[in-house]
Coordinates of N, CA and C in Angstrom, one line a residue:
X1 N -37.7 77.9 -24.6 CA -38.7 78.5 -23.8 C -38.5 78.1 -22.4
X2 N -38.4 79.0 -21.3 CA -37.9 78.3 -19.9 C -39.2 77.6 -19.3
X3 N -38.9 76.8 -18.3 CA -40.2 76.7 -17.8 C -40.3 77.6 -16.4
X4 N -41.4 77.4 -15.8 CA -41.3 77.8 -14.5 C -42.0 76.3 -13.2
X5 N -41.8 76.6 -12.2 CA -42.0 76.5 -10.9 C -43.4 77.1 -10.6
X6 N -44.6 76.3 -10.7 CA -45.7 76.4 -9.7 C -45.6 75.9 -8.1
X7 N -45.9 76.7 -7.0 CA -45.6 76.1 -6.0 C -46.7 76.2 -5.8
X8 N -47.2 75.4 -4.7 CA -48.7 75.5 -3.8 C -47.8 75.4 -2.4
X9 N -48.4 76.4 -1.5 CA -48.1 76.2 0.2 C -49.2 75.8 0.6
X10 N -49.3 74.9 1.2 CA -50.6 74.5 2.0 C -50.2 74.4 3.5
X11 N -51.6 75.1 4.3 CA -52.0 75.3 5.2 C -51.0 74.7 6.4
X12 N -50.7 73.5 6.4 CA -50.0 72.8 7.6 C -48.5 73.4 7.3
X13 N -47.8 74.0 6.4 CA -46.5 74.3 6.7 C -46.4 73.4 5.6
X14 N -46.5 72.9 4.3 CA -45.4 71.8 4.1 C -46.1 72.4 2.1
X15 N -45.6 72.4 1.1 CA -45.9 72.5 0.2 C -45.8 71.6 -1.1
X16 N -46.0 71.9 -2.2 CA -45.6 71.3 -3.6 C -45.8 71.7 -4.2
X17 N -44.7 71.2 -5.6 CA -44.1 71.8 -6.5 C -44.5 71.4 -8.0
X18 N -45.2 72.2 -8.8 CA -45.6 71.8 -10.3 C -44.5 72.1 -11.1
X19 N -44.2 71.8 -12.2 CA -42.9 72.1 -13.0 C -43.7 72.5 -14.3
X20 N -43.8 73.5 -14.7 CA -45.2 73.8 -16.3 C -43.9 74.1 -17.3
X21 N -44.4 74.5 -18.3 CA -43.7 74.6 -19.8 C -44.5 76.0 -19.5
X22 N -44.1 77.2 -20.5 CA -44.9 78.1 -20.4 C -46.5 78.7 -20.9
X23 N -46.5 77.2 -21.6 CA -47.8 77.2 -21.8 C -49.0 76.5 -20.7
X24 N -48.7 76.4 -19.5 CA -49.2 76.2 -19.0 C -49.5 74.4 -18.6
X25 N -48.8 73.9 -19.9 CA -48.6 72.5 -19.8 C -47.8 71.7 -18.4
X26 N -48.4 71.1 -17.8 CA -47.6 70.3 -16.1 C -46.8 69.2 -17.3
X27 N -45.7 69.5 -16.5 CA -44.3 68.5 -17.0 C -44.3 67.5 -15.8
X28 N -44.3 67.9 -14.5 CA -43.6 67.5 -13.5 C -44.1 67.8 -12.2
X29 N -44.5 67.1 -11.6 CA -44.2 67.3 -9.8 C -44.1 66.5 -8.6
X30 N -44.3 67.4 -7.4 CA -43.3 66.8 -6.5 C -44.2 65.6 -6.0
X31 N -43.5 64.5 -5.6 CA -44.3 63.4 -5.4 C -45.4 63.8 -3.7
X32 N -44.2 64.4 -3.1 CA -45.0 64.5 -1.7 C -44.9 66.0 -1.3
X33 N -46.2 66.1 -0.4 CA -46.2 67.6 0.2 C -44.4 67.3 0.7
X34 N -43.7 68.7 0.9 CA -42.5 68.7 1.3 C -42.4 69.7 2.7
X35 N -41.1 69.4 3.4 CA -41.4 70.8 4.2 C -39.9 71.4 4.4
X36 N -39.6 72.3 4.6 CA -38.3 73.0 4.6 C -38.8 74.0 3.7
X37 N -37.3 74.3 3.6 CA -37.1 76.0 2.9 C -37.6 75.5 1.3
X38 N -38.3 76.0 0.8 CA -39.1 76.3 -0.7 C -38.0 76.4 -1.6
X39 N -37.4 77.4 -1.4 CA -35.7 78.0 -2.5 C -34.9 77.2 -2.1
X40 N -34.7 76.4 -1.1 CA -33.2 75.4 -0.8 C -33.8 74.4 -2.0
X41 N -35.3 73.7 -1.5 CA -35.6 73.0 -2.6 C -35.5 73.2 -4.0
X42 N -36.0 74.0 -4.8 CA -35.7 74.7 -6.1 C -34.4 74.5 -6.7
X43 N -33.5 75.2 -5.6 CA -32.1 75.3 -5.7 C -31.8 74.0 -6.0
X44 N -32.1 72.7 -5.1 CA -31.7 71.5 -5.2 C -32.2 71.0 -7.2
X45 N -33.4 71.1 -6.8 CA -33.9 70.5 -8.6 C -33.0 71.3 -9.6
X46 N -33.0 72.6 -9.2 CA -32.4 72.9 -10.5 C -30.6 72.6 -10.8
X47 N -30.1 72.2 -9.6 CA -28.7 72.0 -9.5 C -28.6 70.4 -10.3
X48 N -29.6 69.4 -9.7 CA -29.6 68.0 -10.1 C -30.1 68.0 -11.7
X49 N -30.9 69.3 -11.8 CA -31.4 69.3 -13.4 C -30.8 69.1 -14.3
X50 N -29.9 70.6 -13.8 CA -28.9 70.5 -14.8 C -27.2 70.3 -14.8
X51 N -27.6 69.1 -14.3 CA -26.0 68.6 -13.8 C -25.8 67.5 -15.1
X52 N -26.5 67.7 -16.3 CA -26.0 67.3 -17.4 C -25.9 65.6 -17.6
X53 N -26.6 65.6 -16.7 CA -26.3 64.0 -15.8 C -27.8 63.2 -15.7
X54 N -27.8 62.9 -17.1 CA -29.4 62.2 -17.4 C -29.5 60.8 -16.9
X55 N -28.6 60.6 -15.9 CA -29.1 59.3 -15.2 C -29.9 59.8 -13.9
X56 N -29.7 60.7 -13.2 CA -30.8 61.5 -12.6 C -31.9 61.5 -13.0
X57 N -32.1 61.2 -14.1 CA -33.7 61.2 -14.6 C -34.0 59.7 -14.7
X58 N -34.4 59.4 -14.2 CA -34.8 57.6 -14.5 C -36.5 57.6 -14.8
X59 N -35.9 56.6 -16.0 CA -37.7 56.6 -16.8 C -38.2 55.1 -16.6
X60 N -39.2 55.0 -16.4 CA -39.7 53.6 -15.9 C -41.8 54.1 -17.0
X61 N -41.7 52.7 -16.8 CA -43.2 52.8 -17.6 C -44.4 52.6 -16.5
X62 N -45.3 53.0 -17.0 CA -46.4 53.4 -15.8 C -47.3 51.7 -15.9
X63 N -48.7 51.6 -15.1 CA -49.3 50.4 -15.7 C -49.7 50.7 -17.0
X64 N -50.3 51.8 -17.1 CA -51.1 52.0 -18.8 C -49.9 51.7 -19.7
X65 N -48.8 52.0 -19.3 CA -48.1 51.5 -20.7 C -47.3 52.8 -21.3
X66 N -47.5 54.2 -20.2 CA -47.2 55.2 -20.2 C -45.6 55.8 -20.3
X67 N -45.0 56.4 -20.4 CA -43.5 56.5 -19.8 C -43.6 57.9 -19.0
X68 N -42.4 57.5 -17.4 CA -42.6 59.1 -16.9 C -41.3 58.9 -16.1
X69 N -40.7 60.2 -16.1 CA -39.4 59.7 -14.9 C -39.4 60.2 -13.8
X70 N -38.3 60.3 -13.3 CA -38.2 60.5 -11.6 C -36.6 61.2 -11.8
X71 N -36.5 62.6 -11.2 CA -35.9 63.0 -10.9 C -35.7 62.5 -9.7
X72 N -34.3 62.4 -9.4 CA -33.5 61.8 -8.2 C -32.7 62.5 -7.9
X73 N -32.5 63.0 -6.5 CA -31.0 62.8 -6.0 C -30.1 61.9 -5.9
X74 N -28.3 62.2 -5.9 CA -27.8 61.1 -5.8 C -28.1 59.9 -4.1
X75 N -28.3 61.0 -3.2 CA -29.0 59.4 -2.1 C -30.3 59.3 -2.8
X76 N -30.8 59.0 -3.8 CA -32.1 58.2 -4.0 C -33.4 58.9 -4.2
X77 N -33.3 60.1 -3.2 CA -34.5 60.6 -2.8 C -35.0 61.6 -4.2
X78 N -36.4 61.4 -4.3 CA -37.2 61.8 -5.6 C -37.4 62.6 -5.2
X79 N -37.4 63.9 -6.2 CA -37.7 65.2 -6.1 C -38.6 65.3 -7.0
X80 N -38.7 65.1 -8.4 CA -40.0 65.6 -9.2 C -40.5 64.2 -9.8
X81 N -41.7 63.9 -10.5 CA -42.3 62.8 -11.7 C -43.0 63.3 -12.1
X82 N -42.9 63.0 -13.4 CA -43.6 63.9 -14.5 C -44.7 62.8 -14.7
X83 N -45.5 64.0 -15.4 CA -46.7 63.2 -16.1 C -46.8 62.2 -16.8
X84 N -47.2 61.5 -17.4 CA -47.5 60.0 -18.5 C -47.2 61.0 -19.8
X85 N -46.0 60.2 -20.3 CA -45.9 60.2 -21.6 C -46.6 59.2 -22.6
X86 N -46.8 59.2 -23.9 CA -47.4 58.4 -24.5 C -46.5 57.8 -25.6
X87 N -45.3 58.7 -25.3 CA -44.2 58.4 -26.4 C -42.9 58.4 -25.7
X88 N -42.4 57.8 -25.7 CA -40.3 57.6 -25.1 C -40.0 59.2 -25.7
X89 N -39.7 59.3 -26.9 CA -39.2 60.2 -27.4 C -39.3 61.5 -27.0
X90 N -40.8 62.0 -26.9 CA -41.5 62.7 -26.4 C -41.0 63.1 -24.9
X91 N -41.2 62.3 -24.2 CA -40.5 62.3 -22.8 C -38.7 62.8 -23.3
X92 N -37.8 62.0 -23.5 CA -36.5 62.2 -23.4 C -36.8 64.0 -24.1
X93 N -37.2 64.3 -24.6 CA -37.3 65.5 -25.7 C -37.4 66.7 -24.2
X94 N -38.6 66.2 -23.1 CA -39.1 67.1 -22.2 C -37.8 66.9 -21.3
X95 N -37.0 65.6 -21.1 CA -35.9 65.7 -20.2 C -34.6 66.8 -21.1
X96 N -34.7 66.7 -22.1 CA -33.5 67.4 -23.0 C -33.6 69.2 -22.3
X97 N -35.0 69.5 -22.4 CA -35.7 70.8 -22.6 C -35.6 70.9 -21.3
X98 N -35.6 70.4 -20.0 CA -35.2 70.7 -18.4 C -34.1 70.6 -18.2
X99 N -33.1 69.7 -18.7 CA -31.4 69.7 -18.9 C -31.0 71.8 -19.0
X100 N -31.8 71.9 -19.7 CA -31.6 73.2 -21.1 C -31.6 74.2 -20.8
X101 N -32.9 74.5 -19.8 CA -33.4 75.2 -19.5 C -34.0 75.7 -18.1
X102 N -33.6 74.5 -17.6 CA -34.1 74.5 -16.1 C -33.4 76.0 -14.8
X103 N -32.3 76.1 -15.4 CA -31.4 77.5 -14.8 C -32.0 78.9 -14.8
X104 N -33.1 78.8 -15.9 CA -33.8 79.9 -16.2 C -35.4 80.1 -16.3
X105 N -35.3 79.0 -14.8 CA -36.8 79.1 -14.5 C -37.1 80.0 -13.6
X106 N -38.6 80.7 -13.7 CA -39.2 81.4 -13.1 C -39.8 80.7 -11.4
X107 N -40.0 81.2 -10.6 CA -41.0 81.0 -9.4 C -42.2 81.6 -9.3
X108 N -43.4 80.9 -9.1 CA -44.4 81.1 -9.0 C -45.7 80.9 -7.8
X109 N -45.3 81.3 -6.5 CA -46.1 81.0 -5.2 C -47.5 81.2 -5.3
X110 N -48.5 80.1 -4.7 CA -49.6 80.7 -4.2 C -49.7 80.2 -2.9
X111 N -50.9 80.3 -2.2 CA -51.4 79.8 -1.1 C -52.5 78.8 -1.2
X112 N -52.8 77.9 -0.6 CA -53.7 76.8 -0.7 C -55.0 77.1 -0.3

C-alpha cells in the first residue's frame, strides 16, 4: 500500500511534511518548518528512502522507552522522525514498507 506526503504550507513561506500510511496513520515527519522548493524536498526523501540503504534510517529510543528513527542525509541533516514505536519490529517493519514503497507516494498540499 503506498504511502503519501501530507504537506502543510504555512503562512511565513516555510512548510512541513507528514508521511501517512493510507489509512491515515502519521508514520513520519519533518522535524522543522523547512523552506525551499517543496518537490526538490520530496524528491530528496524519496531518493534517500529508497536508496536501499537502511543506515539512513537511524533508530534510537525515545525517554518513554519508545523506538523512532531519523531519516538522514548523507551530511547528517534529518529530514523525517517518525512517531514512537512501542515495538523494534514494528518500527523496522514501517522502515521496510518506506524502503518499498516510498517511489509511489502520492502528494498532498494544504494551506495553514
Amino acid at each position: 500500500m503506498p504511502l503519501y506526503y501530507f504537506t502543510i504550507n504555512n503562512t511565513n513561506g516555510t512548510f512541513n511534511i507528514v508521511l501517512k500510511k493510507n489509512n491515515c496513520e502519521v508514520i513520519a515527519r519533518s522535524e522543522d518548518k523547512i523552506r525551499g522548493d517543496i518537490n526538490t524536498v520530496i524528491e530528496d526523501i524519496n531518493e534517500v528512502a529508497s536508496s536501499k540503504s537502511k543506515e539512513r534510517f537511524e533508530i534510537s529510543t525515545d525517554k518513554s522507552g519508545n523506538y523512532r528513527f531519523r531519516l538522514k542525509r548523507e551530511n547528517g541533516e534529518v529530514l523525517l522522525v517518525s512517531e514512537p514505536f512501542a515495538n523494534r519490529g514494528v518500527l523496522e517493519e514501517v522502515i521496510d514498507e518506506i524502503v518499498s514503497t516510498v517511489h509511489e507516494s502520492r502528494v498532498e498540499m494544504v494551506n495553514s
